[in-house]
């Protein structure tokens, strides 16, 4: 049996940065809030709740500094926080911020703004705000087919797949005279997806670690499914079932951008421990 961990797996730059900012803020203020869970990983959220970072759903309830998570927030959220005269720590990932700026720029320049992504994802909900909620969110070629206009401007949710984004862009190009495209897919996502694909191709079984509510982890799972028949999405080592493996399996491990390295180690050690490799 051989176990390989994907070359690019686990915490990305933006998540690592947000976690560091949360640690520093907890040290300084003892109690802080994050507007929504700090990352899409229930174990990390629970761990941070014990340290002093509470999840907040409504800004009006805040009575301590607020940490804006890596997914970002729409402009009116900043105004609300300022109106309440509460301190905030902005951990919006710089790559997400860049996509927000492009959405604003395209909107102000008169483009029909199209956001490729999941309309329920907090990052996309925030992007919409930068186009005054007049942008179109599409998640497939079929949805892109319904959009037409003289000037179309496109951005993507940072964690989407580049292949699907390219297909949507190609479709939109048929319905407009002018198409402006900002490829806002972050290379952490691309790198994780590419490494997962390469590993899935040469593995008998793939273990994908990350929150079940994490869009980028679910995407890694989908990619692995295309190249490997036995793929399992788990959040912790406790979900591993020994019956999944046979003696000669080549096992690949990958993890979403919100999965801490200690969780990858625990999963690896649990499999190694079981088989005494
Ligand atoms: S996946 Fe990329 S854009 Fe998203 S938080 Fe991580 S580094 Fe930032």
mmCIF file with all atom_site columns, C-alpha atoms in Angstrom, residues 28-219:
data_model
loop_
_atom_site.group_PDB
_atom_site.id
_atom_site.type_symbol
_atom_site.label_atom_id
_atom_site.label_alt_id
_atom_site.label_comp_id
_atom_site.label_asym_id
_atom_site.label_entity_id
_atom_site.label_seq_id
_atom_site.pdbx_PDB_ins_code
_atom_site.Cartn_x
_atom_site.Cartn_y
_atom_site.Cartn_z
_atom_site.occupancy
_atom_site.B_iso_or_equiv
_atom_site.pdbx_formal_charge
_atom_site.auth_seq_id
_atom_site.auth_comp_id
_atom_site.auth_asym_id
_atom_site.auth_atom_id
_atom_site.pdbx_PDB_model_num
ATOM 1   C CA . UNK A 1 28  ? -5.567  41.920 21.831  1.00 0.00 ? 28  UNK A CA 1
ATOM 2   C CA . UNK A 1 29  ? -9.319  42.000 22.562  1.00 0.00 ? 29  UNK A CA 1
ATOM 3   C CA . UNK A 1 30  ? -9.957  38.604 24.278  1.00 0.00 ? 30  UNK A CA 1
ATOM 4   C CA . UNK A 1 31  ? -13.438 38.422 22.696  1.00 0.00 ? 31  UNK A CA 1
ATOM 5   C CA . UNK A 1 32  ? -14.169 39.070 19.020  1.00 0.00 ? 32  UNK A CA 1
ATOM 6   C CA . UNK A 1 33  ? -16.868 38.153 16.520  1.00 0.00 ? 33  UNK A CA 1
ATOM 7   C CA . UNK A 1 34  ? -16.640 36.840 13.012  1.00 0.00 ? 34  UNK A CA 1
ATOM 8   C CA . UNK A 1 35  ? -19.377 37.770 10.614  1.00 0.00 ? 35  UNK A CA 1
ATOM 9   C CA . UNK A 1 36  ? -20.345 34.218 9.606   1.00 0.00 ? 36  UNK A CA 1
ATOM 10  C CA . UNK A 1 37  ? -18.022 31.234 10.360  1.00 0.00 ? 37  UNK A CA 1
ATOM 11  C CA . UNK A 1 38  ? -14.352 32.230 9.927   1.00 0.00 ? 38  UNK A CA 1
ATOM 12  C CA . UNK A 1 39  ? -13.865 29.393 7.438   1.00 0.00 ? 39  UNK A CA 1
ATOM 13  C CA . UNK A 1 40  ? -15.977 26.522 6.139   1.00 0.00 ? 40  UNK A CA 1
ATOM 14  C CA . UNK A 1 41  ? -14.563 23.986 8.530   1.00 0.00 ? 41  UNK A CA 1
ATOM 15  C CA . UNK A 1 42  ? -16.691 23.052 11.577  1.00 0.00 ? 42  UNK A CA 1
ATOM 16  C CA . UNK A 1 43  ? -13.742 21.726 13.629  1.00 0.00 ? 43  UNK A CA 1
ATOM 17  C CA . UNK A 1 44  ? -11.731 24.946 13.238  1.00 0.00 ? 44  UNK A CA 1
ATOM 18  C CA . UNK A 1 45  ? -14.821 27.074 13.978  1.00 0.00 ? 45  UNK A CA 1
ATOM 19  C CA . UNK A 1 46  ? -15.428 25.093 17.209  1.00 0.00 ? 46  UNK A CA 1
ATOM 20  C CA . UNK A 1 47  ? -11.785 25.385 18.232  1.00 0.00 ? 47  UNK A CA 1
ATOM 21  C CA . UNK A 1 48  ? -11.856 29.167 17.725  1.00 0.00 ? 48  UNK A CA 1
ATOM 22  C CA . UNK A 1 49  ? -15.119 29.578 19.578  1.00 0.00 ? 49  UNK A CA 1
ATOM 23  C CA . UNK A 1 50  ? -13.392 28.198 22.661  1.00 0.00 ? 50  UNK A CA 1
ATOM 24  C CA . UNK A 1 51  ? -10.535 30.696 22.181  1.00 0.00 ? 51  UNK A CA 1
ATOM 25  C CA . UNK A 1 52  ? -12.886 33.709 22.058  1.00 0.00 ? 52  UNK A CA 1
ATOM 26  C CA . UNK A 1 53  ? -14.119 34.055 18.476  1.00 0.00 ? 53  UNK A CA 1
ATOM 27  C CA . UNK A 1 54  ? -17.909 33.913 18.346  1.00 0.00 ? 54  UNK A CA 1
ATOM 28  C CA . UNK A 1 55  ? -19.865 33.581 15.117  1.00 0.00 ? 55  UNK A CA 1
ATOM 29  C CA . UNK A 1 56  ? -22.199 36.498 14.549  1.00 0.00 ? 56  UNK A CA 1
ATOM 30  C CA . UNK A 1 57  ? -25.173 36.458 12.196  1.00 0.00 ? 57  UNK A CA 1
ATOM 31  C CA . UNK A 1 58  ? -26.479 39.953 12.903  1.00 0.00 ? 58  UNK A CA 1
ATOM 32  C CA . UNK A 1 59  ? -24.203 42.988 13.230  1.00 0.00 ? 59  UNK A CA 1
ATOM 33  C CA . UNK A 1 60  ? -26.689 44.692 15.576  1.00 0.00 ? 60  UNK A CA 1
ATOM 34  C CA . UNK A 1 61  ? -25.814 42.104 18.225  1.00 0.00 ? 61  UNK A CA 1
ATOM 35  C CA . UNK A 1 62  ? -22.082 42.929 18.174  1.00 0.00 ? 62  UNK A CA 1
ATOM 36  C CA . UNK A 1 63  ? -20.566 44.425 21.333  1.00 0.00 ? 63  UNK A CA 1
ATOM 37  C CA . UNK A 1 64  ? -16.900 43.620 20.527  1.00 0.00 ? 64  UNK A CA 1
ATOM 38  C CA . UNK A 1 65  ? -14.631 43.931 17.441  1.00 0.00 ? 65  UNK A CA 1
ATOM 39  C CA . UNK A 1 66  ? -15.770 42.113 14.301  1.00 0.00 ? 66  UNK A CA 1
ATOM 40  C CA . UNK A 1 67  ? -13.488 40.074 12.060  1.00 0.00 ? 67  UNK A CA 1
ATOM 41  C CA . UNK A 1 68  ? -14.497 40.113 8.405   1.00 0.00 ? 68  UNK A CA 1
ATOM 42  C CA . UNK A 1 69  ? -13.625 36.682 7.064   1.00 0.00 ? 69  UNK A CA 1
ATOM 43  C CA . UNK A 1 70  ? -11.682 35.846 3.893   1.00 0.00 ? 70  UNK A CA 1
ATOM 44  C CA . UNK A 1 71  ? -14.883 35.625 1.769   1.00 0.00 ? 71  UNK A CA 1
ATOM 45  C CA . UNK A 1 72  ? -15.428 39.379 2.155   1.00 0.00 ? 72  UNK A CA 1
ATOM 46  C CA . UNK A 1 73  ? -18.638 41.363 2.651   1.00 0.00 ? 73  UNK A CA 1
ATOM 47  C CA . UNK A 1 74  ? -20.655 43.776 0.490   1.00 0.00 ? 74  UNK A CA 1
ATOM 48  C CA . UNK A 1 75  ? -20.063 47.549 0.861   1.00 0.00 ? 75  UNK A CA 1
ATOM 49  C CA . UNK A 1 76  ? -23.150 48.146 3.010   1.00 0.00 ? 76  UNK A CA 1
ATOM 50  C CA . UNK A 1 77  ? -21.792 45.806 5.696   1.00 0.00 ? 77  UNK A CA 1
ATOM 51  C CA . UNK A 1 78  ? -18.800 48.108 6.194   1.00 0.00 ? 78  UNK A CA 1
ATOM 52  C CA . UNK A 1 79  ? -21.208 51.062 6.503   1.00 0.00 ? 79  UNK A CA 1
ATOM 53  C CA . UNK A 1 80  ? -23.301 49.209 9.103   1.00 0.00 ? 80  UNK A CA 1
ATOM 54  C CA . UNK A 1 81  ? -20.227 48.372 11.171  1.00 0.00 ? 81  UNK A CA 1
ATOM 55  C CA . UNK A 1 82  ? -18.989 51.962 10.970  1.00 0.00 ? 82  UNK A CA 1
ATOM 56  C CA . UNK A 1 83  ? -22.444 53.258 11.974  1.00 0.00 ? 83  UNK A CA 1
ATOM 57  C CA . UNK A 1 84  ? -22.318 51.077 15.072  1.00 0.00 ? 84  UNK A CA 1
ATOM 58  C CA . UNK A 1 85  ? -18.867 52.541 15.823  1.00 0.00 ? 85  UNK A CA 1
ATOM 59  C CA . UNK A 1 86  ? -17.436 49.084 16.356  1.00 0.00 ? 86  UNK A CA 1
ATOM 60  C CA . UNK A 1 87  ? -13.843 48.186 15.470  1.00 0.00 ? 87  UNK A CA 1
ATOM 61  C CA . UNK A 1 88  ? -13.324 45.730 12.675  1.00 0.00 ? 88  UNK A CA 1
ATOM 62  C CA . UNK A 1 89  ? -10.479 43.600 11.413  1.00 0.00 ? 89  UNK A CA 1
ATOM 63  C CA . UNK A 1 90  ? -10.678 43.095 7.677   1.00 0.00 ? 90  UNK A CA 1
ATOM 64  C CA . UNK A 1 91  ? -9.437  39.594 6.779   1.00 0.00 ? 91  UNK A CA 1
ATOM 65  C CA . UNK A 1 92  ? -10.955 39.663 3.285   1.00 0.00 ? 92  UNK A CA 1
ATOM 66  C CA . UNK A 1 93  ? -8.496  37.727 1.116   1.00 0.00 ? 93  UNK A CA 1
ATOM 67  C CA . UNK A 1 94  ? -6.655  40.188 -1.181  1.00 0.00 ? 94  UNK A CA 1
ATOM 68  C CA . UNK A 1 95  ? -7.614  38.025 -4.195  1.00 0.00 ? 95  UNK A CA 1
ATOM 69  C CA . UNK A 1 96  ? -11.295 38.259 -3.232  1.00 0.00 ? 96  UNK A CA 1
ATOM 70  C CA . UNK A 1 97  ? -10.883 42.015 -2.784  1.00 0.00 ? 97  UNK A CA 1
ATOM 71  C CA . UNK A 1 98  ? -9.440  42.219 -6.295  1.00 0.00 ? 98  UNK A CA 1
ATOM 72  C CA . UNK A 1 99  ? -12.517 40.413 -7.702  1.00 0.00 ? 99  UNK A CA 1
ATOM 73  C CA . UNK A 1 100 ? -14.759 42.875 -5.802  1.00 0.00 ? 100 UNK A CA 1
ATOM 74  C CA . UNK A 1 101 ? -12.845 45.776 -7.360  1.00 0.00 ? 101 UNK A CA 1
ATOM 75  C CA . UNK A 1 102 ? -13.280 44.295 -10.850 1.00 0.00 ? 102 UNK A CA 1
ATOM 76  C CA . UNK A 1 103 ? -17.018 43.836 -10.286 1.00 0.00 ? 103 UNK A CA 1
ATOM 77  C CA . UNK A 1 104 ? -17.271 47.512 -9.307  1.00 0.00 ? 104 UNK A CA 1
ATOM 78  C CA . UNK A 1 105 ? -15.113 48.670 -12.222 1.00 0.00 ? 105 UNK A CA 1
ATOM 79  C CA . UNK A 1 106 ? -17.152 46.695 -14.786 1.00 0.00 ? 106 UNK A CA 1
ATOM 80  C CA . UNK A 1 107 ? -20.441 47.883 -13.319 1.00 0.00 ? 107 UNK A CA 1
ATOM 81  C CA . UNK A 1 108 ? -19.399 51.540 -13.320 1.00 0.00 ? 108 UNK A CA 1
ATOM 82  C CA . UNK A 1 109 ? -18.108 51.220 -16.902 1.00 0.00 ? 109 UNK A CA 1
ATOM 83  C CA . UNK A 1 110 ? -21.579 50.144 -18.055 1.00 0.00 ? 110 UNK A CA 1
ATOM 84  C CA . UNK A 1 111 ? -20.979 46.423 -18.545 1.00 0.00 ? 111 UNK A CA 1
ATOM 85  C CA . UNK A 1 112 ? -23.668 43.873 -17.842 1.00 0.00 ? 112 UNK A CA 1
ATOM 86  C CA . UNK A 1 113 ? -21.790 42.142 -15.019 1.00 0.00 ? 113 UNK A CA 1
ATOM 87  C CA . UNK A 1 114 ? -21.784 38.352 -14.924 1.00 0.00 ? 114 UNK A CA 1
ATOM 88  C CA . UNK A 1 115 ? -20.424 36.502 -11.894 1.00 0.00 ? 115 UNK A CA 1
ATOM 89  C CA . UNK A 1 116 ? -19.579 32.875 -12.498 1.00 0.00 ? 116 UNK A CA 1
ATOM 90  C CA . UNK A 1 117 ? -20.201 31.043 -9.226  1.00 0.00 ? 117 UNK A CA 1
ATOM 91  C CA . UNK A 1 118 ? -22.641 29.748 -6.681  1.00 0.00 ? 118 UNK A CA 1
ATOM 92  C CA . UNK A 1 119 ? -25.327 32.350 -5.880  1.00 0.00 ? 119 UNK A CA 1
ATOM 93  C CA . UNK A 1 120 ? -25.581 31.102 -2.290  1.00 0.00 ? 120 UNK A CA 1
ATOM 94  C CA . UNK A 1 121 ? -21.870 31.379 -1.538  1.00 0.00 ? 121 UNK A CA 1
ATOM 95  C CA . UNK A 1 122 ? -20.982 34.316 0.766   1.00 0.00 ? 122 UNK A CA 1
ATOM 96  C CA . UNK A 1 123 ? -18.172 35.442 -1.550  1.00 0.00 ? 123 UNK A CA 1
ATOM 97  C CA . UNK A 1 124 ? -20.599 35.722 -4.494  1.00 0.00 ? 124 UNK A CA 1
ATOM 98  C CA . UNK A 1 125 ? -23.215 37.450 -2.327  1.00 0.00 ? 125 UNK A CA 1
ATOM 99  C CA . UNK A 1 126 ? -20.549 40.037 -1.438  1.00 0.00 ? 126 UNK A CA 1
ATOM 100 C CA . UNK A 1 127 ? -19.459 40.472 -5.090  1.00 0.00 ? 127 UNK A CA 1
ATOM 101 C CA . UNK A 1 128 ? -23.069 41.258 -6.008  1.00 0.00 ? 128 UNK A CA 1
ATOM 102 C CA . UNK A 1 129 ? -22.990 44.248 -3.670  1.00 0.00 ? 129 UNK A CA 1
ATOM 103 C CA . UNK A 1 130 ? -20.105 45.791 -5.631  1.00 0.00 ? 130 UNK A CA 1
ATOM 104 C CA . UNK A 1 131 ? -22.288 45.790 -8.752  1.00 0.00 ? 131 UNK A CA 1
ATOM 105 C CA . UNK A 1 132 ? -25.202 47.316 -6.821  1.00 0.00 ? 132 UNK A CA 1
ATOM 106 C CA . UNK A 1 133 ? -27.011 43.935 -6.914  1.00 0.00 ? 133 UNK A CA 1
ATOM 107 C CA . UNK A 1 134 ? -27.528 44.288 -10.664 1.00 0.00 ? 134 UNK A CA 1
ATOM 108 C CA . UNK A 1 135 ? -25.107 41.536 -11.703 1.00 0.00 ? 135 UNK A CA 1
ATOM 109 C CA . UNK A 1 136 ? -26.141 38.104 -13.014 1.00 0.00 ? 136 UNK A CA 1
ATOM 110 C CA . UNK A 1 137 ? -24.866 34.999 -11.286 1.00 0.00 ? 137 UNK A CA 1
ATOM 111 C CA . UNK A 1 138 ? -24.430 31.978 -13.553 1.00 0.00 ? 138 UNK A CA 1
ATOM 112 C CA . UNK A 1 139 ? -23.158 28.553 -12.715 1.00 0.00 ? 139 UNK A CA 1
ATOM 113 C CA . UNK A 1 140 ? -23.403 26.732 -16.040 1.00 0.00 ? 140 UNK A CA 1
ATOM 114 C CA . UNK A 1 141 ? -23.272 27.138 -19.805 1.00 0.00 ? 141 UNK A CA 1
ATOM 115 C CA . UNK A 1 142 ? -27.074 26.746 -19.884 1.00 0.00 ? 142 UNK A CA 1
ATOM 116 C CA . UNK A 1 143 ? -27.485 29.729 -17.569 1.00 0.00 ? 143 UNK A CA 1
ATOM 117 C CA . UNK A 1 144 ? -24.950 31.753 -19.584 1.00 0.00 ? 144 UNK A CA 1
ATOM 118 C CA . UNK A 1 145 ? -26.965 31.059 -22.742 1.00 0.00 ? 145 UNK A CA 1
ATOM 119 C CA . UNK A 1 146 ? -29.814 33.219 -21.378 1.00 0.00 ? 146 UNK A CA 1
ATOM 120 C CA . UNK A 1 147 ? -27.645 36.340 -21.030 1.00 0.00 ? 147 UNK A CA 1
ATOM 121 C CA . UNK A 1 148 ? -27.125 38.855 -23.839 1.00 0.00 ? 148 UNK A CA 1
ATOM 122 C CA . UNK A 1 149 ? -26.072 42.495 -24.122 1.00 0.00 ? 149 UNK A CA 1
ATOM 123 C CA . UNK A 1 150 ? -23.821 44.935 -25.994 1.00 0.00 ? 150 UNK A CA 1
ATOM 124 C CA . UNK A 1 151 ? -21.163 44.944 -23.277 1.00 0.00 ? 151 UNK A CA 1
ATOM 125 C CA . UNK A 1 152 ? -20.695 41.998 -20.947 1.00 0.00 ? 152 UNK A CA 1
ATOM 126 C CA . UNK A 1 153 ? -18.100 41.921 -18.172 1.00 0.00 ? 153 UNK A CA 1
ATOM 127 C CA . UNK A 1 154 ? -17.275 38.660 -16.392 1.00 0.00 ? 154 UNK A CA 1
ATOM 128 C CA . UNK A 1 155 ? -15.598 37.732 -13.129 1.00 0.00 ? 155 UNK A CA 1
ATOM 129 C CA . UNK A 1 156 ? -15.551 34.432 -11.259 1.00 0.00 ? 156 UNK A CA 1
ATOM 130 C CA . UNK A 1 157 ? -15.931 33.285 -7.688  1.00 0.00 ? 157 UNK A CA 1
ATOM 131 C CA . UNK A 1 158 ? -12.297 32.652 -6.728  1.00 0.00 ? 158 UNK A CA 1
ATOM 132 C CA . UNK A 1 159 ? -12.788 28.951 -6.012  1.00 0.00 ? 159 UNK A CA 1
ATOM 133 C CA . UNK A 1 160 ? -14.457 27.881 -9.270  1.00 0.00 ? 160 UNK A CA 1
ATOM 134 C CA . UNK A 1 161 ? -12.928 25.497 -11.819 1.00 0.00 ? 161 UNK A CA 1
ATOM 135 C CA . UNK A 1 162 ? -11.032 27.156 -14.665 1.00 0.00 ? 162 UNK A CA 1
ATOM 136 C CA . UNK A 1 163 ? -12.396 24.645 -17.223 1.00 0.00 ? 163 UNK A CA 1
ATOM 137 C CA . UNK A 1 164 ? -16.024 25.473 -16.440 1.00 0.00 ? 164 UNK A CA 1
ATOM 138 C CA . UNK A 1 165 ? -15.261 29.205 -16.323 1.00 0.00 ? 165 UNK A CA 1
ATOM 139 C CA . UNK A 1 166 ? -13.719 28.995 -19.812 1.00 0.00 ? 166 UNK A CA 1
ATOM 140 C CA . UNK A 1 167 ? -16.818 27.229 -21.131 1.00 0.00 ? 167 UNK A CA 1
ATOM 141 C CA . UNK A 1 168 ? -19.104 29.918 -19.706 1.00 0.00 ? 168 UNK A CA 1
ATOM 142 C CA . UNK A 1 169 ? -16.898 32.684 -21.156 1.00 0.00 ? 169 UNK A CA 1
ATOM 143 C CA . UNK A 1 170 ? -16.951 30.981 -24.575 1.00 0.00 ? 170 UNK A CA 1
ATOM 144 C CA . UNK A 1 171 ? -20.755 30.837 -24.437 1.00 0.00 ? 171 UNK A CA 1
ATOM 145 C CA . UNK A 1 172 ? -21.090 34.493 -23.405 1.00 0.00 ? 172 UNK A CA 1
ATOM 146 C CA . UNK A 1 173 ? -18.850 35.572 -26.291 1.00 0.00 ? 173 UNK A CA 1
ATOM 147 C CA . UNK A 1 174 ? -21.627 34.454 -28.675 1.00 0.00 ? 174 UNK A CA 1
ATOM 148 C CA . UNK A 1 175 ? -24.158 36.885 -27.167 1.00 0.00 ? 175 UNK A CA 1
ATOM 149 C CA . UNK A 1 176 ? -22.319 40.196 -27.126 1.00 0.00 ? 176 UNK A CA 1
ATOM 150 C CA . UNK A 1 177 ? -20.307 42.666 -29.182 1.00 0.00 ? 177 UNK A CA 1
ATOM 151 C CA . UNK A 1 178 ? -17.863 43.358 -26.388 1.00 0.00 ? 178 UNK A CA 1
ATOM 152 C CA . UNK A 1 179 ? -16.737 40.922 -23.727 1.00 0.00 ? 179 UNK A CA 1
ATOM 153 C CA . UNK A 1 180 ? -14.374 41.864 -20.924 1.00 0.00 ? 180 UNK A CA 1
ATOM 154 C CA . UNK A 1 181 ? -13.132 38.963 -18.801 1.00 0.00 ? 181 UNK A CA 1
ATOM 155 C CA . UNK A 1 182 ? -11.267 39.061 -15.538 1.00 0.00 ? 182 UNK A CA 1
ATOM 156 C CA . UNK A 1 183 ? -10.052 35.642 -14.575 1.00 0.00 ? 183 UNK A CA 1
ATOM 157 C CA . UNK A 1 184 ? -10.426 35.980 -10.806 1.00 0.00 ? 184 UNK A CA 1
ATOM 158 C CA . UNK A 1 185 ? -9.986  32.280 -10.056 1.00 0.00 ? 185 UNK A CA 1
ATOM 159 C CA . UNK A 1 186 ? -7.239  32.177 -7.494  1.00 0.00 ? 186 UNK A CA 1
ATOM 160 C CA . UNK A 1 187 ? -4.218  30.055 -8.293  1.00 0.00 ? 187 UNK A CA 1
ATOM 161 C CA . UNK A 1 188 ? -4.421  28.322 -4.889  1.00 0.00 ? 188 UNK A CA 1
ATOM 162 C CA . UNK A 1 189 ? -7.651  26.792 -6.161  1.00 0.00 ? 189 UNK A CA 1
ATOM 163 C CA . UNK A 1 190 ? -6.180  25.923 -9.533  1.00 0.00 ? 190 UNK A CA 1
ATOM 164 C CA . UNK A 1 191 ? -3.106  24.378 -7.929  1.00 0.00 ? 191 UNK A CA 1
ATOM 165 C CA . UNK A 1 192 ? -5.201  22.286 -5.515  1.00 0.00 ? 192 UNK A CA 1
ATOM 166 C CA . UNK A 1 193 ? -7.478  21.150 -8.314  1.00 0.00 ? 193 UNK A CA 1
ATOM 167 C CA . UNK A 1 194 ? -4.574  20.241 -10.611 1.00 0.00 ? 194 UNK A CA 1
ATOM 168 C CA . UNK A 1 195 ? -2.692  18.339 -7.890  1.00 0.00 ? 195 UNK A CA 1
ATOM 169 C CA . UNK A 1 196 ? -5.882  16.490 -6.904  1.00 0.00 ? 196 UNK A CA 1
ATOM 170 C CA . UNK A 1 197 ? -6.545  15.549 -10.543 1.00 0.00 ? 197 UNK A CA 1
ATOM 171 C CA . UNK A 1 198 ? -2.990  14.301 -11.097 1.00 0.00 ? 198 UNK A CA 1
ATOM 172 C CA . UNK A 1 199 ? -3.073  12.245 -7.915  1.00 0.00 ? 199 UNK A CA 1
ATOM 173 C CA . UNK A 1 200 ? -6.567  10.872 -8.582  1.00 0.00 ? 200 UNK A CA 1
ATOM 174 C CA . UNK A 1 201 ? -5.380  9.577  -11.971 1.00 0.00 ? 201 UNK A CA 1
ATOM 175 C CA . UNK A 1 202 ? -2.749  7.348  -10.359 1.00 0.00 ? 202 UNK A CA 1
ATOM 176 C CA . UNK A 1 203 ? -4.652  6.361  -7.191  1.00 0.00 ? 203 UNK A CA 1
ATOM 177 C CA . UNK A 1 204 ? -7.043  3.495  -6.477  1.00 0.00 ? 204 UNK A CA 1
ATOM 178 C CA . UNK A 1 205 ? -8.725  5.452  -3.726  1.00 0.00 ? 205 UNK A CA 1
ATOM 179 C CA . UNK A 1 206 ? -8.834  9.173  -2.945  1.00 0.00 ? 206 UNK A CA 1
ATOM 180 C CA . UNK A 1 207 ? -9.555  10.718 0.445   1.00 0.00 ? 207 UNK A CA 1
ATOM 181 C CA . UNK A 1 208 ? -10.681 14.349 0.267   1.00 0.00 ? 208 UNK A CA 1
ATOM 182 C CA . UNK A 1 209 ? -10.518 16.156 3.627   1.00 0.00 ? 209 UNK A CA 1
ATOM 183 C CA . UNK A 1 210 ? -12.480 19.324 4.395   1.00 0.00 ? 210 UNK A CA 1
ATOM 184 C CA . UNK A 1 211 ? -15.753 20.797 5.594   1.00 0.00 ? 211 UNK A CA 1
ATOM 185 C CA . UNK A 1 212 ? -18.866 19.340 3.976   1.00 0.00 ? 212 UNK A CA 1
ATOM 186 C CA . UNK A 1 213 ? -19.959 22.991 3.673   1.00 0.00 ? 213 UNK A CA 1
ATOM 187 C CA . UNK A 1 214 ? -16.751 24.015 1.892   1.00 0.00 ? 214 UNK A CA 1
ATOM 188 C CA . UNK A 1 215 ? -17.321 24.760 -1.798  1.00 0.00 ? 215 UNK A CA 1
ATOM 189 C CA . UNK A 1 216 ? -13.681 24.296 -2.762  1.00 0.00 ? 216 UNK A CA 1
ATOM 190 C CA . UNK A 1 217 ? -13.478 20.935 -0.956  1.00 0.00 ? 217 UNK A CA 1
ATOM 191 C CA . UNK A 1 218 ? -16.632 19.711 -2.686  1.00 0.00 ? 218 UNK A CA 1
ATOM 192 C CA . UNK A 1 219 ? -15.097 20.734 -6.000  1.00 0.00 ? 219 UNK A CA 1
#
